[in-house]
PDB file of C-alpha atoms in Angstrom:
ATOM      1  CA  MET A 257     -24.825  49.303 -43.000  1.00 88.00           C
ATOM      2  CA  ASN A 258     -24.025  49.996 -39.328  1.00 94.00           C
ATOM      3  CA  VAL A 259     -26.383  51.614 -36.875  1.00 92.00           C
ATOM      4  CA  TYR A 260     -24.988  55.102 -37.312  1.00 94.00           C
ATOM      5  CA  GLN A 261     -25.452  54.897 -41.038  1.00 94.00           C
ATOM      6  CA  ALA A 262     -28.987  53.628 -40.629  1.00 93.00           C
ATOM      7  CA  VAL A 263     -29.875  56.515 -38.271  1.00 92.00           C
ATOM      8  CA  GLU A 264     -28.204  59.148 -40.461  1.00 92.00           C
ATOM      9  CA  SER A 265     -29.739  57.889 -43.755  1.00 92.00           C
ATOM     10  CA  ARG A 266     -33.218  57.425 -42.382  1.00 94.00           C
ATOM     11  CA  ARG A 267     -35.641  60.147 -43.405  1.00 91.00           C
ATOM     12  CA  ALA A 268     -39.267  60.612 -44.475  1.00 91.00           C
ATOM     13  CA  VAL A 269     -39.108  59.667 -48.118  1.00 92.00           C
ATOM     14  CA  ARG A 270     -41.980  61.075 -50.259  1.00 90.00           C
ATOM     15  CA  GLY A 271     -41.214  59.447 -53.595  1.00 92.00           C
ATOM     16  CA  PHE A 272     -40.999  55.666 -54.107  1.00 96.00           C
ATOM     17  CA  LEU A 273     -40.340  53.381 -57.041  1.00 96.00           C
ATOM     18  CA  ASP A 274     -43.098  51.082 -58.369  1.00 93.00           C
ATOM     19  CA  ARG A 275     -40.971  48.067 -57.251  1.00 95.00           C
ATOM     20  CA  PRO A 276     -42.570  45.412 -55.069  1.00 96.00           C
ATOM     21  CA  VAL A 277     -41.169  44.830 -51.585  1.00 97.00           C
ATOM     22  CA  PRO A 278     -40.864  41.083 -50.918  1.00 96.00           C
ATOM     23  CA  VAL A 279     -43.220  40.003 -48.131  1.00 96.00           C
ATOM     24  CA  GLU A 280     -40.457  37.910 -46.558  1.00 97.00           C
ATOM     25  CA  VAL A 281     -38.401  41.082 -46.081  1.00 98.00           C
ATOM     26  CA  LEU A 282     -41.205  42.813 -44.297  1.00 98.00           C
ATOM     27  CA  ARG A 283     -41.717  39.783 -42.130  1.00 98.00           C
ATOM     28  CA  ARG A 284     -38.036  39.672 -41.291  1.00 98.00           C
ATOM     29  CA  VAL A 285     -38.051  43.400 -40.366  1.00 98.00           C
ATOM     30  CA  LEU A 286     -41.149  43.074 -38.110  1.00 98.00           C
ATOM     31  CA  ALA A 287     -39.859  39.902 -36.468  1.00 98.00           C
ATOM     32  CA  ALA A 288     -36.665  41.662 -35.482  1.00 98.00           C
ATOM     33  CA  ALA A 289     -38.615  44.792 -34.380  1.00 98.00           C
ATOM     34  CA  THR A 290     -40.416  42.735 -31.754  1.00 97.00           C
ATOM     35  CA  PHE A 291     -37.229  43.222 -29.665  1.00 97.00           C
ATOM     36  CA  ALA A 292     -37.885  46.979 -29.412  1.00 97.00           C
ATOM     37  CA  PRO A 293     -38.149  48.119 -25.766  1.00 97.00           C
ATOM     38  CA  SER A 294     -41.482  48.629 -24.057  1.00 97.00           C
ATOM     39  CA  GLY A 295     -42.343  49.243 -20.381  1.00 96.00           C
ATOM     40  CA  SER A 296     -42.786  45.888 -18.529  1.00 96.00           C
ATOM     41  CA  ASN A 297     -42.668  44.280 -21.977  1.00 96.00           C
ATOM     42  CA  LEU A 298     -46.264  45.224 -22.768  1.00 96.00           C
ATOM     43  CA  GLN A 299     -45.522  45.438 -26.500  1.00 97.00           C
ATOM     44  CA  PRO A 300     -48.496  47.690 -27.062  1.00 97.00           C
ATOM     45  CA  TRP A 301     -48.300  47.832 -30.806  1.00 98.00           C
ATOM     46  CA  HIS A 302     -50.564  46.038 -33.264  1.00 98.00           C
ATOM     47  CA  ILE A 303     -49.472  46.227 -36.884  1.00 98.00           C
ATOM     48  CA  TYR A 304     -51.397  45.738 -40.130  1.00 98.00           C
ATOM     49  CA  VAL A 305     -49.179  45.310 -43.287  1.00 98.00           C
ATOM     50  CA  VAL A 306     -51.003  46.031 -46.521  1.00 98.00           C
ATOM     51  CA  THR A 307     -49.729  45.432 -50.032  1.00 97.00           C
ATOM     52  CA  GLY A 308     -51.021  44.541 -53.439  1.00 97.00           C
ATOM     53  CA  ALA A 309     -54.711  44.834 -54.354  1.00 97.00           C
ATOM     54  CA  PRO A 310     -55.817  45.788 -50.782  1.00 97.00           C
ATOM     55  CA  LEU A 311     -53.393  48.696 -50.719  1.00 97.00           C
ATOM     56  CA  CYS A 312     -54.409  49.844 -54.179  1.00 97.00           C
ATOM     57  CA  GLN A 313     -58.109  49.868 -52.960  1.00 97.00           C
ATOM     58  CA  LEU A 314     -57.160  51.793 -49.836  1.00 97.00           C
ATOM     59  CA  LYS A 315     -55.235  54.392 -51.912  1.00 96.00           C
ATOM     60  CA  LYS A 316     -58.179  54.765 -54.278  1.00 96.00           C
ATOM     61  CA  LEU A 317     -60.726  55.151 -51.502  1.00 96.00           C
ATOM     62  CA  ALA A 318     -58.657  57.602 -49.466  1.00 95.00           C
ATOM     63  CA  THR A 319     -57.675  59.730 -52.496  1.00 93.00           C
ATOM     64  CA  GLU A 320     -61.278  59.902 -53.728  1.00 92.00           C
ATOM     65  CA  ARG A 321     -62.484  60.827 -50.288  1.00 91.00           C
ATOM     66  CA  VAL A 322     -59.948  63.634 -49.829  1.00 88.00           C
ATOM     67  CA  THR A 323     -60.330  64.961 -53.386  1.00 87.00           C
ATOM     68  CA  ALA A 324     -64.119  65.191 -52.932  1.00 88.00           C
ATOM     69  CA  GLY A 325     -63.559  67.327 -49.840  1.00 85.00           C
ATOM     70  CA  ASP A 326     -65.144  64.924 -47.376  1.00 89.00           C
ATOM     71  CA  PRO A 327     -64.572  66.013 -43.783  1.00 91.00           C
ATOM     72  CA  TRP A 328     -61.864  64.388 -41.702  1.00 91.00           C
ATOM     73  CA  ASP A 329     -62.813  61.685 -39.264  1.00 93.00           C
ATOM     74  CA  GLU A 330     -63.189  63.076 -35.731  1.00 91.00           C
ATOM     75  CA  ARG A 331     -59.809  63.148 -34.015  1.00 85.00           C
ATOM     76  CA  GLU A 332     -58.995  60.470 -31.411  1.00 89.00           C
ATOM     77  CA  PHE A 333     -55.863  62.280 -30.391  1.00 87.00           C
ATOM     78  CA  GLU A 334     -54.332  65.653 -31.136  1.00 86.00           C
ATOM     79  CA  MET A 335     -51.302  65.577 -33.430  1.00 81.00           C
ATOM     80  CA  TYR A 336     -49.976  68.811 -32.054  1.00 82.00           C
ATOM     81  CA  PRO A 337     -50.920  71.109 -29.135  1.00 83.00           C
ATOM     82  CA  ARG A 338     -53.375  73.853 -30.329  1.00 87.00           C
ATOM     83  CA  ASP A 339     -51.041  76.582 -29.016  1.00 88.00           C
ATOM     84  CA  LEU A 340     -47.643  75.246 -29.991  1.00 85.00           C
ATOM     85  CA  LYS A 341     -44.992  77.246 -28.078  1.00 87.00           C
ATOM     86  CA  SER A 342     -41.462  78.207 -28.909  1.00 90.00           C
ATOM     87  CA  PRO A 343     -39.183  76.595 -30.024  1.00 86.00           C
ATOM     88  CA  TYR A 344     -41.455  73.879 -31.433  1.00 83.00           C
ATOM     89  CA  ARG A 345     -43.658  76.402 -33.331  1.00 88.00           C
ATOM     90  CA  GLU A 346     -40.579  77.685 -35.185  1.00 85.00           C
ATOM     91  CA  ARG A 347     -39.352  74.230 -35.953  1.00 82.00           C
ATOM     92  CA  ARG A 348     -42.652  73.203 -37.390  1.00 82.00           C
ATOM     93  CA  SER A 349     -42.790  76.386 -39.569  1.00 80.00           C
ATOM     94  CA  ALA A 350     -39.256  75.796 -40.802  1.00 77.00           C
ATOM     95  CA  PHE A 351     -40.207  72.268 -41.762  1.00 76.00           C
ATOM     96  CA  GLY A 352     -43.137  73.511 -43.757  1.00 70.00           C
ATOM     97  CA  ARG A 353     -41.046  76.076 -45.573  1.00 71.00           C
ATOM     98  CA  GLU A 354     -38.376  73.527 -46.386  1.00 71.00           C
ATOM     99  CA  ARG A 355     -40.901  70.933 -47.555  1.00 65.00           C
ATOM    100  CA  TYR A 356     -42.778  73.133 -49.993  1.00 61.00           C
ATOM    101  CA  SER A 357     -39.573  74.875 -51.158  1.00 63.00           C
ATOM    102  CA  ALA A 358     -38.272  71.522 -52.150  1.00 61.00           C
ATOM    103  CA  LEU A 359     -41.490  71.005 -54.204  1.00 60.00           C
ATOM    104  CA  GLY A 360     -41.198  74.508 -55.698  1.00 60.00           C
ATOM    105  CA  ILE A 361     -44.557  75.498 -54.117  1.00 58.00           C
ATOM    106  CA  GLU A 362     -45.077  79.109 -52.947  1.00 61.00           C
ATOM    107  CA  ARG A 363     -46.492  79.749 -49.472  1.00 61.00           C
ATOM    108  CA  GLU A 364     -49.575  81.324 -50.912  1.00 62.00           C
ATOM    109  CA  ASP A 365     -50.270  78.625 -53.497  1.00 57.00           C
ATOM    110  CA  TRP A 366     -52.905  76.632 -51.510  1.00 56.00           C
ATOM    111  CA  GLU A 367     -54.056  74.581 -54.491  1.00 62.00           C
ATOM    112  CA  ALA A 368     -50.517  73.323 -55.051  1.00 57.00           C
ATOM    113  CA  ARG A 369     -50.173  72.609 -51.378  1.00 60.00           C
ATOM    114  CA  GLN A 370     -53.366  70.552 -51.468  1.00 65.00           C
ATOM    115  CA  ARG A 371     -52.145  68.557 -54.447  1.00 65.00           C
ATOM    116  CA  ALA A 372     -48.940  67.806 -52.586  1.00 67.00           C
ATOM    117  CA  ALA A 373     -50.919  66.788 -49.498  1.00 73.00           C
ATOM    118  CA  ILE A 374     -53.035  64.347 -51.549  1.00 80.00           C
ATOM    119  CA  ALA A 375     -49.871  62.348 -52.303  1.00 83.00           C
ATOM    120  CA  ASN A 376     -50.084  61.105 -48.746  1.00 86.00           C
ATOM    121  CA  TRP A 377     -53.096  59.023 -49.671  1.00 92.00           C
ATOM    122  CA  ASP A 378     -51.190  57.394 -52.472  1.00 93.00           C
ATOM    123  CA  CYS A 379     -48.380  56.493 -50.008  1.00 95.00           C
ATOM    124  CA  PHE A 380     -46.139  58.608 -52.273  1.00 94.00           C
ATOM    125  CA  GLY A 381     -46.195  55.723 -54.726  1.00 95.00           C
ATOM    126  CA  ALA A 382     -44.949  53.151 -52.228  1.00 97.00           C
ATOM    127  CA  PRO A 383     -45.967  49.542 -52.860  1.00 97.00           C
ATOM    128  CA  ALA A 384     -46.281  48.657 -49.148  1.00 98.00           C
ATOM    129  CA  ALA A 385     -47.685  50.244 -46.029  1.00 98.00           C
ATOM    130  CA  LEU A 386     -48.157  49.383 -42.433  1.00 98.00           C
ATOM    131  CA  PHE A 387     -50.692  50.814 -40.028  1.00 98.00           C
ATOM    132  CA  CYS A 388     -49.828  51.024 -36.317  1.00 98.00           C
ATOM    133  CA  TYR A 389     -52.656  50.636 -33.795  1.00 98.00           C
ATOM    134  CA  ILE A 390     -52.737  50.785 -29.950  1.00 97.00           C
ATOM    135  CA  ASP A 391     -55.233  49.611 -27.410  1.00 97.00           C
ATOM    136  CA  ARG A 392     -57.496  52.502 -26.408  1.00 95.00           C
ATOM    137  CA  ASP A 393     -57.100  51.639 -22.717  1.00 96.00           C
ATOM    138  CA  LEU A 394     -53.306  52.261 -22.614  1.00 96.00           C
ATOM    139  CA  GLY A 395     -51.647  55.430 -21.558  1.00 94.00           C
ATOM    140  CA  ARG A 396     -48.949  57.919 -22.547  1.00 93.00           C
ATOM    141  CA  PRO A 397     -46.008  55.693 -21.583  1.00 95.00           C
ATOM    142  CA  GLN A 398     -47.314  52.999 -23.976  1.00 95.00           C
ATOM    143  CA  TRP A 399     -47.598  55.620 -26.739  1.00 96.00           C
ATOM    144  CA  ALA A 400     -43.927  56.366 -26.120  1.00 95.00           C
ATOM    145  CA  ASP A 401     -43.309  52.624 -26.621  1.00 97.00           C
ATOM    146  CA  LEU A 402     -44.909  52.919 -30.087  1.00 96.00           C
ATOM    147  CA  GLY A 403     -42.334  55.582 -31.021  1.00 96.00           C
ATOM    148  CA  MET A 404     -39.436  53.289 -30.033  1.00 97.00           C
ATOM    149  CA  TYR A 405     -40.999  50.357 -31.929  1.00 98.00           C
ATOM    150  CA  LEU A 406     -41.601  52.421 -35.056  1.00 98.00           C
ATOM    151  CA  GLN A 407     -38.061  53.850 -35.045  1.00 98.00           C
ATOM    152  CA  THR A 408     -36.765  50.356 -34.720  1.00 98.00           C
ATOM    153  CA  VAL A 409     -38.785  49.319 -37.787  1.00 98.00           C
ATOM    154  CA  MET A 410     -37.569  52.226 -39.845  1.00 98.00           C
ATOM    155  CA  LEU A 411     -33.925  51.507 -39.011  1.00 98.00           C
ATOM    156  CA  LEU A 412     -34.322  47.879 -39.906  1.00 98.00           C
ATOM    157  CA  LEU A 413     -35.892  48.871 -43.159  1.00 98.00           C
ATOM    158  CA  ARG A 414     -32.753  50.948 -43.954  1.00 97.00           C
ATOM    159  CA  ALA A 415     -30.691  47.803 -43.216  1.00 97.00           C
ATOM    160  CA  GLU A 416     -32.747  46.067 -45.969  1.00 97.00           C
ATOM    161  CA  GLY A 417     -32.097  48.918 -48.428  1.00 97.00           C
ATOM    162  CA  LEU A 418     -35.597  50.240 -47.981  1.00 98.00           C
ATOM    163  CA  HIS A 419     -36.972  53.670 -47.041  1.00 97.00           C
ATOM    164  CA  SER A 420     -40.134  54.751 -45.218  1.00 97.00           C
ATOM    165  CA  CYS A 421     -42.380  57.716 -44.412  1.00 96.00           C
ATOM    166  CA  PRO A 422     -44.320  57.662 -41.118  1.00 96.00           C
ATOM    167  CA  GLN A 423     -47.667  59.443 -41.494  1.00 95.00           C
ATOM    168  CA  MET A 424     -49.933  60.445 -38.726  1.00 93.00           C
ATOM    169  CA  ALA A 425     -52.192  61.907 -41.435  1.00 91.00           C
ATOM    170  CA  TRP A 426     -53.800  58.494 -41.941  1.00 95.00           C
ATOM    171  CA  SER A 427     -55.546  58.982 -38.579  1.00 94.00           C
ATOM    172  CA  GLN A 428     -57.630  61.614 -40.283  1.00 93.00           C
ATOM    173  CA  VAL A 429     -59.181  59.042 -42.510  1.00 95.00           C
ATOM    174  CA  ARG A 430     -59.085  56.131 -39.983  1.00 96.00           C
ATOM    175  CA  ARG A 431     -62.545  54.880 -40.963  1.00 97.00           C
ATOM    176  CA  THR A 432     -61.343  54.358 -44.479  1.00 97.00           C
ATOM    177  CA  VAL A 433     -58.291  52.422 -43.227  1.00 97.00           C
ATOM    178  CA  ALA A 434     -60.613  50.373 -41.046  1.00 97.00           C
ATOM    179  CA  ASP A 435     -62.698  49.449 -44.092  1.00 97.00           C
ATOM    180  CA  ILE A 436     -59.625  47.635 -45.360  1.00 97.00           C
ATOM    181  CA  VAL A 437     -57.898  46.238 -42.330  1.00 97.00           C
ATOM    182  CA  SER A 438     -60.974  45.616 -40.099  1.00 97.00           C
ATOM    183  CA  PRO A 439     -59.424  46.265 -36.690  1.00 98.00           C
ATOM    184  CA  PRO A 440     -61.361  45.386 -33.512  1.00 97.00           C
ATOM    185  CA  ASP A 441     -63.094  48.202 -31.760  1.00 96.00           C
ATOM    186  CA  HIS A 442     -60.642  48.333 -28.858  1.00 97.00           C
ATOM    187  CA  LEU A 443     -57.783  49.426 -31.179  1.00 97.00           C
ATOM    188  CA  MET A 444     -56.998  53.037 -32.198  1.00 97.00           C
ATOM    189  CA  LEU A 445     -55.007  53.979 -35.278  1.00 97.00           C
ATOM    190  CA  PHE A 446     -51.893  55.946 -34.459  1.00 97.00           C
ATOM    191  CA  CYS A 447     -50.216  56.250 -37.840  1.00 96.00           C
ATOM    192  CA  GLY A 448     -49.473  54.692 -41.149  1.00 97.00           C
ATOM    193  CA  MET A 449     -46.072  54.165 -42.808  1.00 97.00           C
ATOM    194  CA  SER A 450     -45.258  54.042 -46.486  1.00 98.00           C
ATOM    195  CA  ILE A 451     -42.549  51.575 -47.262  1.00 98.00           C
ATOM    196  CA  GLY A 452     -40.522  50.960 -50.494  1.00 98.00           C
ATOM    197  CA  TYR A 453     -37.482  51.697 -52.527  1.00 97.00           C
ATOM    198  CA  GLU A 454     -36.689  55.383 -52.853  1.00 96.00           C
ATOM    199  CA  ASP A 455     -37.193  57.038 -56.262  1.00 93.00           C
ATOM    200  CA  PRO A 456     -33.844  58.835 -56.862  1.00 90.00           C
ATOM    201  CA  ALA A 457     -35.511  61.090 -59.421  1.00 88.00           C
ATOM    202  CA  VAL A 458     -37.534  62.824 -56.692  1.00 86.00           C
ATOM    203  CA  GLU A 459     -35.581  65.797 -55.305  1.00 77.00           C
ATOM    204  CA  TYR A 460     -35.634  66.614 -51.658  1.00 77.00           C
ATOM    205  CA  ILE A 461     -34.076  68.940 -49.108  1.00 76.00           C
ATOM    206  CA  ARG A 462     -32.752  67.298 -45.962  1.00 80.00           C
ATOM    207  CA  THR A 463     -34.581  68.987 -43.102  1.00 80.00           C
ATOM    208  CA  GLY A 464     -32.399  70.722 -40.481  1.00 81.00           C
ATOM    209  CA  ARG A 465     -31.959  69.601 -36.905  1.00 87.00           C
ATOM    210  CA  ALA A 466     -31.585  71.711 -33.756  1.00 88.00           C
ATOM    211  CA  ALA A 467     -28.066  72.135 -32.437  1.00 91.00           C
ATOM    212  CA  LEU A 468     -27.153  69.509 -29.880  1.00 93.00           C
ATOM    213  CA  ASP A 469     -26.854  72.173 -27.169  1.00 92.00           C
ATOM    214  CA  GLU A 470     -30.532  73.018 -27.689  1.00 91.00           C
ATOM    215  CA  THR A 471     -31.738  69.554 -26.914  1.00 91.00           C
ATOM    216  CA  ALA A 472     -29.122  67.977 -24.629  1.00 94.00           C
ATOM    217  CA  THR A 473     -27.497  68.918 -21.429  1.00 94.00           C
ATOM    218  CA  PHE A 474     -24.315  67.123 -20.286  1.00 94.00           C
ATOM    219  CA  ILE A 475     -23.709  67.006 -16.470  1.00 96.00           C
ATOM    220  CA  SER A 476     -20.403  65.689 -15.219  1.00 93.00           C
ATOM    221  CA  ASP A 477     -17.656  66.352 -12.677  1.00 84.00           C
TER     222      ASP A 477
END
């Protein structure tokens, strides 16, 4: 698989097989991902990889908590601006329509939407997950470094025949995650990522992308 194939085939998979991911594969991916770029080589990421019994326990605790209607943990960062402006507002709305349409869920069916959302806490059936933390004292440029690192991880997973789903939603139950991974106080949870082999029986709609002219400007002679 070349780089273009890895980029074009990478997507947020929300249905995984119950097939273990070898730990040596995860180690190989994360070892290679250390070469991801970061400003002044700060390497601001700290990763916890969770599999086996600890992941089963985390899934159980998070699912029970969300099902019981427990309030989210207080936010340590905003996922999206409160007043999302155009064109980002329309892109987010389109994503929601495409996502729930693929699941056969009507816009007004809030119970079905909630059931679909709860699948997050089961990692969509994935047998492995990672949780990405950052030092609280670092700034926006270092958060950008996290994005480059995580994209590198996801592309390397594709090279190994694996898929993934990055999930900022885990930050909403960060205390439950901390019960399992025990991070030091100076670290803040940015996101989780479900990792595994895609379940081909789960249907999906590939979400659209903005036209290149909307997001890129070429300046030349």
